[in-house]
XYZ file of C-alpha atoms in Angstrom:
315
model
C 48.330 81.940 189.002
C 48.092 85.971 189.722
C 51.600 87.479 188.609
C 52.307 88.201 192.172
C 51.872 84.673 193.156
C 55.435 82.778 193.505
C 54.333 79.409 192.615
C 52.275 77.758 189.970
C 49.262 76.563 191.059
C 47.144 73.315 189.061
C 44.597 73.441 186.884
C 42.585 72.153 189.872
C 43.572 74.926 191.840
C 45.784 72.726 194.038
C 49.252 73.655 195.476
C 52.011 72.265 192.555
C 55.336 70.284 193.959
C 57.522 72.643 195.586
C 58.681 75.603 193.259
C 61.688 74.468 191.075
C 63.361 77.533 191.681
C 63.493 77.262 196.010
C 66.952 76.307 196.447
C 68.728 78.393 194.148
C 72.023 78.012 195.782
C 71.832 74.431 194.902
C 71.015 74.712 191.567
C 74.043 77.287 190.935
C 76.513 75.016 192.443
C 75.263 72.202 189.459
C 75.890 74.719 187.094
C 79.469 74.685 185.144
C 80.324 77.865 184.144
C 83.620 76.818 182.614
C 81.993 75.165 179.475
C 79.555 76.298 176.940
C 75.910 75.084 177.113
C 73.674 75.506 174.448
C 71.018 77.440 176.347
C 73.124 79.811 177.612
C 74.885 80.632 174.178
C 71.331 80.675 172.360
C 71.110 83.337 174.955
C 73.652 85.720 173.823
C 72.626 85.598 170.516
C 69.322 87.054 171.953
C 70.850 89.778 173.185
C 70.465 87.971 177.441
C 72.509 88.502 180.332
C 72.630 84.782 181.773
C 75.732 83.558 180.059
C 79.371 83.664 180.852
C 82.858 83.776 179.283
C 82.921 80.161 177.820
C 79.525 80.572 176.311
C 80.603 83.724 174.562
C 83.492 82.298 173.645
C 81.597 79.463 171.807
C 79.512 81.942 170.558
C 82.299 84.316 168.927
C 83.524 80.961 167.325
C 80.214 80.165 165.553
C 80.022 84.143 164.468
C 83.418 83.507 163.144
C 82.715 80.243 161.046
C 79.253 81.832 159.965
C 79.187 85.787 160.684
C 75.372 85.919 159.886
C 74.401 83.271 161.665
C 73.269 85.240 164.589
C 70.127 85.607 162.197
C 69.526 81.722 162.440
C 69.076 81.789 166.207
C 66.979 84.724 166.152
C 64.695 83.497 163.652
C 64.113 80.637 165.026
C 62.786 82.520 167.773
C 60.567 84.489 165.897
C 59.128 81.267 164.315
C 57.967 80.123 167.620
C 56.258 83.380 168.206
C 54.662 83.271 164.621
C 53.044 80.002 165.469
C 51.746 80.161 168.682
C 50.496 83.517 167.860
C 48.654 81.603 164.800
C 47.460 78.871 167.288
C 46.171 81.375 170.083
C 44.682 83.278 167.445
C 42.820 80.183 166.059
C 41.546 79.196 169.222
C 44.272 77.205 171.008
C 44.429 77.833 174.844
C 46.857 74.762 175.923
C 50.884 75.222 175.518
C 53.266 72.264 176.210
C 56.882 74.176 175.426
C 59.432 71.419 175.800
C 62.786 72.148 176.042
C 61.974 75.865 177.094
C 65.375 77.414 177.369
C 66.464 80.447 179.512
C 63.364 83.358 179.730
C 63.287 85.937 176.995
C 61.782 89.051 176.382
C 58.965 86.904 174.536
C 58.299 83.627 176.315
C 55.171 81.917 174.956
C 52.789 82.352 178.192
C 53.562 86.274 177.671
C 52.639 85.535 173.666
C 49.615 84.060 174.387
C 47.972 85.347 177.184
C 48.053 88.766 175.281
C 45.504 87.100 172.920
C 43.922 84.792 175.118
C 44.241 85.692 179.240
C 43.253 82.003 180.002
C 45.978 80.452 178.275
C 47.504 77.695 180.175
C 51.042 76.890 179.608
C 53.774 74.111 180.582
C 57.437 74.835 180.550
C 59.970 71.755 180.564
C 63.478 71.827 180.946
C 65.744 69.742 182.739
C 68.793 72.324 183.084
C 69.939 73.948 186.152
C 70.798 77.197 184.600
C 67.344 77.151 183.432
C 65.565 75.505 186.767
C 67.948 79.265 188.383
C 65.514 81.315 186.038
C 62.385 79.327 186.252
C 60.522 81.720 188.433
C 60.303 84.340 185.442
C 58.119 81.807 183.705
C 55.610 81.296 186.336
C 54.470 85.504 185.897
C 50.792 83.870 184.595
C 48.092 86.565 184.583
C 44.982 86.373 186.791
C 43.203 83.829 184.293
C 45.894 81.707 183.100
C 47.849 79.078 184.659
C 51.688 78.396 184.137
C 53.944 75.616 185.379
C 57.613 74.143 185.099
C 58.405 70.973 184.946
C 61.606 69.450 185.917
C 62.507 66.851 183.000
C 64.048 65.525 180.611
C 62.586 65.168 176.645
C 63.805 61.591 176.683
C 60.986 60.907 179.469
C 58.258 61.960 177.984
C 56.250 59.399 180.036
C 57.156 61.813 183.074
C 56.707 65.406 181.031
C 52.869 63.988 180.050
C 52.097 62.691 183.735
C 53.378 66.421 185.460
C 51.937 68.398 182.764
C 48.625 66.987 183.742
C 48.388 69.076 186.777
C 47.979 72.106 184.832
C 46.753 70.922 181.222
C 43.325 69.111 180.130
C 44.616 66.242 177.807
C 41.165 66.023 176.482
C 41.123 69.157 175.385
C 44.043 70.316 172.072
C 47.659 71.036 173.179
C 50.028 72.907 171.267
C 53.354 71.211 171.539
C 56.509 73.250 170.746
C 59.211 71.535 170.277
C 61.535 74.469 169.017
C 65.249 73.576 168.553
C 65.547 70.652 170.699
C 64.903 68.237 169.007
C 68.363 68.618 167.376
C 70.357 67.396 170.863
C 69.100 63.889 170.489
C 69.529 61.065 168.114
C 66.931 59.442 165.562
C 66.604 56.635 167.493
C 65.399 58.409 170.372
C 64.031 61.934 168.469
C 61.003 59.987 166.394
C 60.139 57.743 168.719
C 59.987 60.578 171.953
C 57.704 62.655 169.158
C 55.448 59.976 168.511
C 54.835 59.226 172.298
C 54.076 63.197 172.611
C 52.012 62.992 169.894
C 50.021 60.125 170.802
C 49.143 61.931 174.233
C 47.512 65.310 172.733
C 43.870 64.583 171.327
C 42.437 65.741 167.816
C 42.589 69.305 167.152
C 46.088 69.930 168.647
C 49.369 71.527 167.026
C 52.821 70.685 166.813
C 55.346 73.471 166.682
C 58.874 71.806 165.861
C 62.289 73.387 164.313
C 65.534 71.339 164.057
C 68.878 72.388 162.389
C 69.353 71.483 159.228
C 71.886 69.507 157.398
C 71.056 70.741 153.924
C 70.751 74.417 154.379
C 73.905 76.009 153.832
C 75.939 73.228 154.729
C 79.546 73.742 154.893
C 78.371 77.250 157.145
C 76.376 74.755 159.298
C 78.937 71.984 159.692
C 81.872 75.011 160.729
C 79.421 76.310 163.227
C 78.329 72.384 164.911
C 81.934 71.395 164.652
C 82.869 74.523 166.817
C 79.919 73.446 169.037
C 81.070 69.809 169.428
C 84.100 71.110 170.094
C 83.037 73.061 173.178
C 81.034 69.546 174.163
C 77.696 69.719 173.165
C 76.958 67.912 169.870
C 74.086 68.740 167.418
C 72.332 66.158 165.188
C 71.351 68.266 161.690
C 68.599 66.948 159.721
C 67.386 67.085 156.261
C 64.576 68.600 154.814
C 63.055 64.628 154.648
C 63.703 63.910 158.219
C 62.296 67.081 159.462
C 58.951 65.900 157.317
C 59.244 62.657 159.205
C 58.246 64.364 162.443
C 54.741 65.141 160.712
C 54.259 62.378 158.190
C 54.987 59.351 160.818
C 52.435 60.566 163.218
C 49.914 61.137 161.057
C 50.004 64.980 161.106
C 48.782 67.078 158.555
C 51.216 70.254 157.785
C 49.848 73.666 157.502
C 51.463 76.034 154.736
C 54.488 76.587 154.029
C 55.079 73.020 155.030
C 58.505 72.324 156.226
C 60.941 75.511 155.342
C 63.748 77.684 156.687
C 62.151 79.518 159.809
C 62.657 83.183 157.823
C 60.194 81.701 155.814
C 57.778 80.473 157.635
C 54.642 82.959 157.338
C 57.472 86.208 157.319
C 56.365 89.478 158.906
C 58.319 92.503 159.432
C 59.305 92.632 163.200
C 61.505 93.913 165.268
C 62.928 91.239 167.700
C 64.767 92.710 170.269
C 63.779 96.241 171.404
C 67.589 97.432 170.496
C 67.585 96.985 166.958
C 65.061 99.927 166.976
C 66.949 102.984 165.451
C 70.310 101.980 167.352
C 73.035 104.639 168.202
C 75.034 103.812 164.649
C 78.293 105.300 166.698
C 77.484 103.061 169.648
C 76.989 100.263 167.884
C 80.140 100.200 165.932
C 82.032 100.874 169.388
C 81.257 97.551 170.377
C 83.130 94.101 169.507
C 81.465 91.757 166.621
C 79.365 89.590 168.760
C 77.560 92.827 170.847
C 77.073 94.004 167.988
C 74.871 91.595 166.688
C 71.752 92.195 168.698
C 71.468 95.673 167.057
C 70.856 94.396 163.999
C 67.658 94.295 162.320
C 66.491 90.508 161.885
C 64.606 91.427 158.167
C 67.725 92.050 156.575
C 67.818 88.167 155.844
C 68.885 85.670 152.961
C 68.354 82.172 152.522
C 72.034 81.742 152.771
C 72.004 83.272 156.477
C 69.530 80.431 158.007
C 70.053 77.217 158.773
C 67.332 75.821 160.699
C 63.687 74.197 159.634
C 60.663 75.231 161.151
C 57.029 73.602 160.712
C 53.752 73.221 162.313
C 50.812 70.634 162.059
C 47.883 70.162 163.190
C 46.364 66.136 164.451
C 43.112 65.302 162.482
């Protein structure tokens, strides 16, 4: 799909289903701006603009409970960047990103197509907040493909059926489940991952992250309590519980295994452009929440991060 083509095309070149963003007005009517939403709260900490006062209030409450908690969000995002970069660098050309969230400055297709212009990426989300902005995820380079599926992670069969418009499941697929499984209870989460992993062939990869129950539990508990009071609960999982997503499916963990996301093959990085040499006088004039996006994420300790990340290969 060329960058100036509004709708994605399938792997075979045939037109896809109607563009998910064609009825923007109708989608916006489905958005409840009076309640905090996980994707929009995430957007606040990533320096985005697609959020509302209720989301900022929830983010501020989380920051009050854990003043350096913004590092978890930004390191989770950078973990995803490092993982898909590794996959693309090792020859991966197909990516299925489930629970996409709002478009940011480094979406999966931008990362991997910079390495492999012919890479194909399918995004999946079921939230109208994301659907309104989905067009930004369909700006593939001319050699590659991108597609967007409106579907719930709880319906993996629908996801897989629709993804086959763009992806060839006889060839390896990198499955990305970054910061999405912690919105699903165990009795659903483990079977869902199994069904998705069963569908991808040998040589495929799984990239997964989940908020933890045993990293900085007191701070995490306060943050998740604040979020629950605003309408969305998070399923915290221990190291062993996250590892189960790998071992239960017979996958081979890549080094360093299940670790806090800032410790997964770390590297010096400036994740937000505004964090590079900011005007400190200007930063000091901002409120505490807006100030976070000007902070260097390399200034991080184990006490700051509460999400596990892992990447594994299907033998």
